[in-house]
XYZ file of C-alpha atoms in Angstrom:
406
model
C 0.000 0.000 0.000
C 1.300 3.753 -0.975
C 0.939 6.391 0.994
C 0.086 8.970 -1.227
C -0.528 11.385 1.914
C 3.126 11.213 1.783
C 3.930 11.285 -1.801
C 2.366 14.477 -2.102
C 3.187 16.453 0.856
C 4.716 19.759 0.649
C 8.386 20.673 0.876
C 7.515 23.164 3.495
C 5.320 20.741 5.500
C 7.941 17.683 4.825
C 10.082 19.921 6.361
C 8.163 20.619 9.886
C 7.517 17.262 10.651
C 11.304 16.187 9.687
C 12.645 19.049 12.047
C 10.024 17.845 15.061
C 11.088 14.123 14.140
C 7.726 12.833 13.343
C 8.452 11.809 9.587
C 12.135 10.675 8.763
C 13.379 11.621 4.853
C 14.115 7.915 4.421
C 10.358 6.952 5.278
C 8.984 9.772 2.477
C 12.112 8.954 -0.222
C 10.952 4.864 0.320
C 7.144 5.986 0.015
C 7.877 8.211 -3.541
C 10.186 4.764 -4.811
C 7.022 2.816 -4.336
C 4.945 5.461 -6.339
C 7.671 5.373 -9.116
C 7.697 1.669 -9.136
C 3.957 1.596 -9.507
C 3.030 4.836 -11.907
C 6.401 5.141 -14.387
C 5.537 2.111 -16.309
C 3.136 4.127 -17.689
C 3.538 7.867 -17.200
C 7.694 7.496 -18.043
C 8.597 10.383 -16.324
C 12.063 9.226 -14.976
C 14.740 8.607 -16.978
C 17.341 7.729 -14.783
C 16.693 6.834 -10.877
C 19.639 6.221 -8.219
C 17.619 5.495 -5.650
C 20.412 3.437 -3.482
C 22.542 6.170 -3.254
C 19.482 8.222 -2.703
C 18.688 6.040 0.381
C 22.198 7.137 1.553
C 21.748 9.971 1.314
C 18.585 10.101 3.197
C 20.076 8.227 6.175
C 22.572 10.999 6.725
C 19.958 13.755 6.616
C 18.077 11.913 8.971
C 21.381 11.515 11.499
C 21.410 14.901 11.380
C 18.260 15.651 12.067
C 18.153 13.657 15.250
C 20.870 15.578 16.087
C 20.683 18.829 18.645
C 22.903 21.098 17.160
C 20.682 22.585 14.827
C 22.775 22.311 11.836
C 20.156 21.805 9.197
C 20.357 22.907 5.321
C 17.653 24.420 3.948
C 16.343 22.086 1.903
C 17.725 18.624 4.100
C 16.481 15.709 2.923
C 14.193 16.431 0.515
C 14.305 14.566 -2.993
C 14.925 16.574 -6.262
C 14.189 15.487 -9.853
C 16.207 17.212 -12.283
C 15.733 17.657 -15.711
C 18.117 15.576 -17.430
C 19.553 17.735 -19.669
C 21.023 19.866 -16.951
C 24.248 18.891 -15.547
C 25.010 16.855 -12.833
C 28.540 16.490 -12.595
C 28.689 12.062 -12.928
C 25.466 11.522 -13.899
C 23.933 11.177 -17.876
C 23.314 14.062 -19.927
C 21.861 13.328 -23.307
C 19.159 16.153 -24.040
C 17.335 13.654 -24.833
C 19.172 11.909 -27.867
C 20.535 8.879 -29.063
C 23.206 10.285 -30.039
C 24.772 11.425 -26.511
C 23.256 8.111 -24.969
C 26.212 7.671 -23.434
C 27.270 11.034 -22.220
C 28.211 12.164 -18.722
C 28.548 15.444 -17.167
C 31.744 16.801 -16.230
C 29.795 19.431 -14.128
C 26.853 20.079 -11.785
C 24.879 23.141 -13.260
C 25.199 26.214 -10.860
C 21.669 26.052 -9.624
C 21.626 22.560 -9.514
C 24.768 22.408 -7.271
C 22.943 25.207 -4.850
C 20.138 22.981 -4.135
C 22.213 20.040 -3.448
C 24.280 22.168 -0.974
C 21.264 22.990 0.743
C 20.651 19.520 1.531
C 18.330 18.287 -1.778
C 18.198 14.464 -2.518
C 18.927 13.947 -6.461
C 17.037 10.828 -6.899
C 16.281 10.827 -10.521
C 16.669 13.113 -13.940
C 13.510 13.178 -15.913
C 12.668 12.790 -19.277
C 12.951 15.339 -22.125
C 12.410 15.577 -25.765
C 15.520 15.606 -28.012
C 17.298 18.672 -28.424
C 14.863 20.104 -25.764
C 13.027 22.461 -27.886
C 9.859 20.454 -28.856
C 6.425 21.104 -26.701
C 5.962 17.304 -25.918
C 7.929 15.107 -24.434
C 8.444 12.329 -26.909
C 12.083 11.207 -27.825
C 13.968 7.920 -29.913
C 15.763 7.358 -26.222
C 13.395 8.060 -23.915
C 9.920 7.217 -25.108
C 6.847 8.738 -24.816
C 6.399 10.910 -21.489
C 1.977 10.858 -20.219
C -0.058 13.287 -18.498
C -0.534 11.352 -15.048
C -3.834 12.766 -14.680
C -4.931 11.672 -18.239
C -2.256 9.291 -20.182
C -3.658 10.072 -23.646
C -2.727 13.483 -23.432
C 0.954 14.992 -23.528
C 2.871 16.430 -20.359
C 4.138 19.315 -22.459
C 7.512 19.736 -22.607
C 10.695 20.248 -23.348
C 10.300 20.164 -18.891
C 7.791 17.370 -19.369
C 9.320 14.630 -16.923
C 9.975 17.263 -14.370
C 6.300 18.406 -14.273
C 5.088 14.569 -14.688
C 6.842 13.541 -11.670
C 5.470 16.273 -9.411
C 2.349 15.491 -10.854
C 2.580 11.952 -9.826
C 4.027 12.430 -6.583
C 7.455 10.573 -7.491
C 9.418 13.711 -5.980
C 8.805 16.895 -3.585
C 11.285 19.310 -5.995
C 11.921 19.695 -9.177
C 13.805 21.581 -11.874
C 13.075 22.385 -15.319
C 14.480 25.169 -18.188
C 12.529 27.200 -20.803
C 13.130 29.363 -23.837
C 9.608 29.382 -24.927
C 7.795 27.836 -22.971
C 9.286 24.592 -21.307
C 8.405 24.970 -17.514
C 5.397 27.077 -18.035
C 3.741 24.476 -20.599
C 4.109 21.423 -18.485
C 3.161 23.494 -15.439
C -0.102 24.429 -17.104
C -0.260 20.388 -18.748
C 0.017 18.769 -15.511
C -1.444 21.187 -12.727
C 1.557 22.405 -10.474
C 3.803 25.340 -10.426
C 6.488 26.305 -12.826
C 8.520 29.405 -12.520
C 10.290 30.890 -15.460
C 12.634 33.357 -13.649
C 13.803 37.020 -14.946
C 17.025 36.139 -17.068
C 20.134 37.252 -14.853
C 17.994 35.451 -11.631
C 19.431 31.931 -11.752
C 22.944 31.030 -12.653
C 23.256 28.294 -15.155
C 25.876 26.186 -17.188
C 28.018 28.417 -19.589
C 26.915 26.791 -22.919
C 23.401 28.654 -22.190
C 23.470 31.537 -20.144
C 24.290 33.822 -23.270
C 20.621 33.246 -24.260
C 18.709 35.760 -22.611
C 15.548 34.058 -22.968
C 16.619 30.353 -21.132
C 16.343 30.053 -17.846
C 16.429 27.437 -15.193
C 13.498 27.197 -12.808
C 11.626 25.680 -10.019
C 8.657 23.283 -10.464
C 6.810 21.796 -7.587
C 3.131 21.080 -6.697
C 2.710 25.309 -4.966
C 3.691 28.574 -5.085
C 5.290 28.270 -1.727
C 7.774 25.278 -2.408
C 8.794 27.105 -5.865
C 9.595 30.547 -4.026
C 11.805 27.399 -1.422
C 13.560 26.924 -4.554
C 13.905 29.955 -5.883
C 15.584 31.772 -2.951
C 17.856 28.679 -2.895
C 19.010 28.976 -6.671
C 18.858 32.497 -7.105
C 21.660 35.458 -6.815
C 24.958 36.129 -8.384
C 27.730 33.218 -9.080
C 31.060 33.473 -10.384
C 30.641 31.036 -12.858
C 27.877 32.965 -14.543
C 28.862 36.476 -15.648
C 24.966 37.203 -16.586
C 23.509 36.736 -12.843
C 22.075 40.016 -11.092
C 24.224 41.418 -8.362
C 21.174 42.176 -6.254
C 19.595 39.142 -4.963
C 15.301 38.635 -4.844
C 13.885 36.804 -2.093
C 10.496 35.489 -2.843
C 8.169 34.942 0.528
C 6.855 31.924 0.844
C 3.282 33.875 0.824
C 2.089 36.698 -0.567
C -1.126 39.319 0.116
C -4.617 39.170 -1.161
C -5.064 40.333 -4.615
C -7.500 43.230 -3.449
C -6.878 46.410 -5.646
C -4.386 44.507 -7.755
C -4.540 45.610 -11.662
C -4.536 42.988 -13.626
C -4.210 42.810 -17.696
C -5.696 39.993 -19.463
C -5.624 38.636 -23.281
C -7.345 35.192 -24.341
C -5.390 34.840 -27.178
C -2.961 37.544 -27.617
C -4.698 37.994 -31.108
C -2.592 35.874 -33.051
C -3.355 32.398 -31.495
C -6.439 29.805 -31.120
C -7.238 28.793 -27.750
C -10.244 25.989 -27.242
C -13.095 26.670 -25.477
C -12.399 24.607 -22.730
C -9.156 26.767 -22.076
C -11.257 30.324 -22.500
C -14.126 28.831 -20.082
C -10.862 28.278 -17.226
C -9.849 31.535 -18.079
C -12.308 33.134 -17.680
C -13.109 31.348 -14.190
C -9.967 32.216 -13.411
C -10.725 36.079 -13.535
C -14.118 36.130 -11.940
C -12.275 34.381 -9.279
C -9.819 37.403 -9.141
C -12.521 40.188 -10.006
C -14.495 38.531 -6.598
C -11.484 38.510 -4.551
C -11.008 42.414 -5.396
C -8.480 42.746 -8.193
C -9.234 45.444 -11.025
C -9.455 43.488 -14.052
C -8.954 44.582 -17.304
C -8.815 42.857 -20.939
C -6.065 44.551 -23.201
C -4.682 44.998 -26.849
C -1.381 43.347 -27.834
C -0.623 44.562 -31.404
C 2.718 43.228 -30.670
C 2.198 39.818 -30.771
C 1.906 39.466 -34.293
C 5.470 40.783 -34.451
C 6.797 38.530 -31.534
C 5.099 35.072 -32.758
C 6.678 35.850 -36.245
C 10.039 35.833 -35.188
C 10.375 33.167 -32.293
C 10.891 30.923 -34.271
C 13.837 32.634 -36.064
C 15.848 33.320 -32.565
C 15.493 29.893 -32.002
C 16.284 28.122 -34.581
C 19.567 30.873 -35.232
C 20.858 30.544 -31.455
C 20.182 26.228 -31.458
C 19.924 25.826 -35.023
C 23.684 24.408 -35.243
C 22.920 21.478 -32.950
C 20.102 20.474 -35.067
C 21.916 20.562 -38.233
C 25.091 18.658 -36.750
C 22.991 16.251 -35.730
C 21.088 16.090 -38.512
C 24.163 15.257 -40.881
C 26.451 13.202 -38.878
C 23.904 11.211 -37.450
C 20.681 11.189 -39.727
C 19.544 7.390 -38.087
C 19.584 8.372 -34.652
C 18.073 11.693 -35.001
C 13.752 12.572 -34.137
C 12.003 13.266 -37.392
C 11.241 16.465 -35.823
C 14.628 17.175 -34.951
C 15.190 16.808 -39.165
C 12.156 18.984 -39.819
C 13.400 21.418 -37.495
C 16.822 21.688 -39.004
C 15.190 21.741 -42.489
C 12.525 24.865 -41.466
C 15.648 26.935 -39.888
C 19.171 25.750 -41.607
C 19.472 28.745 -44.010
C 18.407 31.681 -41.674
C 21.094 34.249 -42.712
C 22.711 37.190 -40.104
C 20.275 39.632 -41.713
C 17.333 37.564 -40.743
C 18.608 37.071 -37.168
C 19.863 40.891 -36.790
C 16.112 41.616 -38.222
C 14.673 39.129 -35.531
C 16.956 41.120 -32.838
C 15.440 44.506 -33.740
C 12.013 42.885 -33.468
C 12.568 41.802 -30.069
C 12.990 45.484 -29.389
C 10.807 46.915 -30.941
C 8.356 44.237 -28.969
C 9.487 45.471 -25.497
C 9.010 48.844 -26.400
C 5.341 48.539 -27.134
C 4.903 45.887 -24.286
C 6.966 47.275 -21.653
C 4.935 50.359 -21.047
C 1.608 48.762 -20.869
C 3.311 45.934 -17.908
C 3.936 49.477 -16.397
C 0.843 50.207 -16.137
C -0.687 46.786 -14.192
C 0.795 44.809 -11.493
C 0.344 41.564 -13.665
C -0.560 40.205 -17.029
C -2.231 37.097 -17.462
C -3.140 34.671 -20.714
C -3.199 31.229 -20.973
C 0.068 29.105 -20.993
C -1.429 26.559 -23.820
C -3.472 26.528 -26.770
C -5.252 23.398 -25.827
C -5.056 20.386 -23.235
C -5.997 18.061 -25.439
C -2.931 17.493 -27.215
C -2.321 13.660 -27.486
C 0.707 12.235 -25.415
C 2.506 11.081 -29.110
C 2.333 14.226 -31.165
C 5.363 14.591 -32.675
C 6.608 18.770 -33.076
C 6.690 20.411 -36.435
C 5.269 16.924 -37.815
C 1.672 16.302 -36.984
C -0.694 18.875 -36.904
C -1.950 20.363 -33.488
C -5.624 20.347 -33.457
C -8.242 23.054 -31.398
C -11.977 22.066 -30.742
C -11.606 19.585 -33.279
C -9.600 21.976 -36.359
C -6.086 20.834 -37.069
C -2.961 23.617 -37.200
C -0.124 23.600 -38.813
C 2.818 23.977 -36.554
């Protein structure tokens, strides 16, 4: 029998009852390995578990917690699922491709390496697509990842495994990364929390922290255990020249919403949202209209311009992976790593500088209207009804029964 009580209880509240003794990290890391036993045959949200080690390590959090001296990390004894194409210096790092099956990190990423100094358990990596740019999480290494709470649907991606295994209860933390969309998309997919922070927030491994728009993030089951993380992985670090002097700390709760202004946009005018996603939507901001907030729907002529060129950033900053893939390994590769490389392999540095002065030009027409409201809001996905085996830039993506090109 799993105790699921257990399997889903908070970071904050695993961490009351292990610092008055009443629940031991080895009892709730032995309770989540049951879950995983039972739940990944299906969901595949894990692609690598050490769970001895893990068990180690959970013994020595719990000798210290019976201890008096009040030494305790922040974050002791608590497991963490990381997304397995961040670094963790001995472990596999294959983004997700056949071709780097074999590969090991030389390195733990920079955030990564802050959590585990604060006392997180790295019991697994999860599951992402190849390359780590595709929206779900299907791969030639790892499989197909499943929505837990529905297995014919996708987990989103490229932070797919990371937001299925909170979702199933197979870890208390977890990390994920996003360019355009990765940790918010799963988030939204599979119900739990997925902060995207500010670029300069979070340090992060050198290869990527020249893109402005990646980051490395939190994802849990609340708010409260993703600000845990964040003030954990957050502030300046020497081995990442684009992190922010002045550090953030997030509380772990924040005020009512009463007299909040709040911007909204279904569809940012450019995309199609179902009408399941407009009726949560909309519940959402009746909920925040009764609870006091000013709510107000807005124009985003910018959009057009942003949507047009994401693409184009993308495929210029990443595009090289793809095509060396592509030609030195054409059987290994996804088809939708080949499409990719084909829809992006002769953007020229005219295109890209024209895509760079479109990125301003979209801040300057966005920026001042965020000015003007404490928050915007618009849904994270198109649709939830995306099925599990889609494969990106291949099969069409289809809305309240029309299909879309993609």
């Amino acid at each position: 029998m799993i105790d699921l009580d257990l399997c889903y209880l908070s970071a904050t509240r695993a961490l009351d009852l292990f610092r008055a003794r009443e629940l031991s990290p080895v009892d709730l890391l032995l309770e989540q390995i049951k879950r995983a036993e039972a739940v990944e045959p299906v969901v595949n949200a894990l692609a690598y578990t050490f769970f001895d080690e893990a068990l180690d390590a959970a013994r020595k959090a719990e000798a210290r917690y019976m201890k008096t001296d009040g030494r305790l990390r922040k974050l002791e004894g608590l497991t963490l699922a990381v997304k397995e194409d961040t670094a963790v210096k001995g472990r596999p790092r294959t983004f997700g491709s056949l071709i780097f099956k074999n590969n090991i990190a030389d390195h733990t990423n920079p955030s990564v390496e802050r959590l585990m100094r604060s006392g997180a358990i790295v019991h697994a990596l999860t599951t992402c697509p190849e390359f780590v740019w595709p929206w779900t999480c299907t791969s030639n290494l790892h499989g197909v990842t499943r929505n837990p709470w529905n297995t014919e649907i996708t987990s989103g991606a490229s932070s797919g495994g990371a937001a299925a295994a909170s979702a199933s209860g197979t870890t208390t933390l977890a990390t994920g990364s996003d360019s355009a969309g990765s940790i918010r998309m799963p988030a939204a997919m599979c119900g739990i929390a997925g902060y995207k922070a500010p670029y300069g927030r979070n340090p992060g491994s050198p290869e990527v922290n020249m893109d402005p728009f990646f980051h490395i993030g939190p994802m849990t089951r609340t708010s409260s255990e993703a600000a845990l993380m964040q003030n954990v992985m957050s502030g300046l670090h020497k081995r990442d020249h684009s992190t922010l002097a002045q550090r953030l700390t997030l509380p772990a709760t924040f005020p009512d919403v009463s007299g909040m202004k709040i911007a909204w946009s279904m569809d940012l005018g450019v995309y199609e949202v179902s009408r399941g996603v407009q009726e949560n939507t909309r519940a959402v901001l009746a909920m925040l209209r009764d609870a006091g907030a000013l709510v107000e729907e807005i124009e985003t002529p910018w959009a057009k311009l942003a949507k047009a060129n994401v693409g184009m950033w993308g495929g210029h900053i990443y595009g090289d992976e793809f095509s060396d893939a592509v030609d030195n390994h054409p059987d290994l590769v996804c088809e939708y790593t080949r499409t990719f490389d084909q829809e992006n392999r002769t953007i020229t540095p005219r295109e890209f500088h024209a895509c760079m002065q479109a990125i301003g030009q979209t801040w300057a027409e966005f920026g001042p209207q965020l000015a003007r409201y404490d928050a915007f809001l618009c849904p994270t996905v198109g649709s939830t009804e995306i099925a599990a085996d889609v494969h990106d830039w291949v099969d069409p993506i289809t809305v309240d029964g029309v299909e879309h090109d993609v």
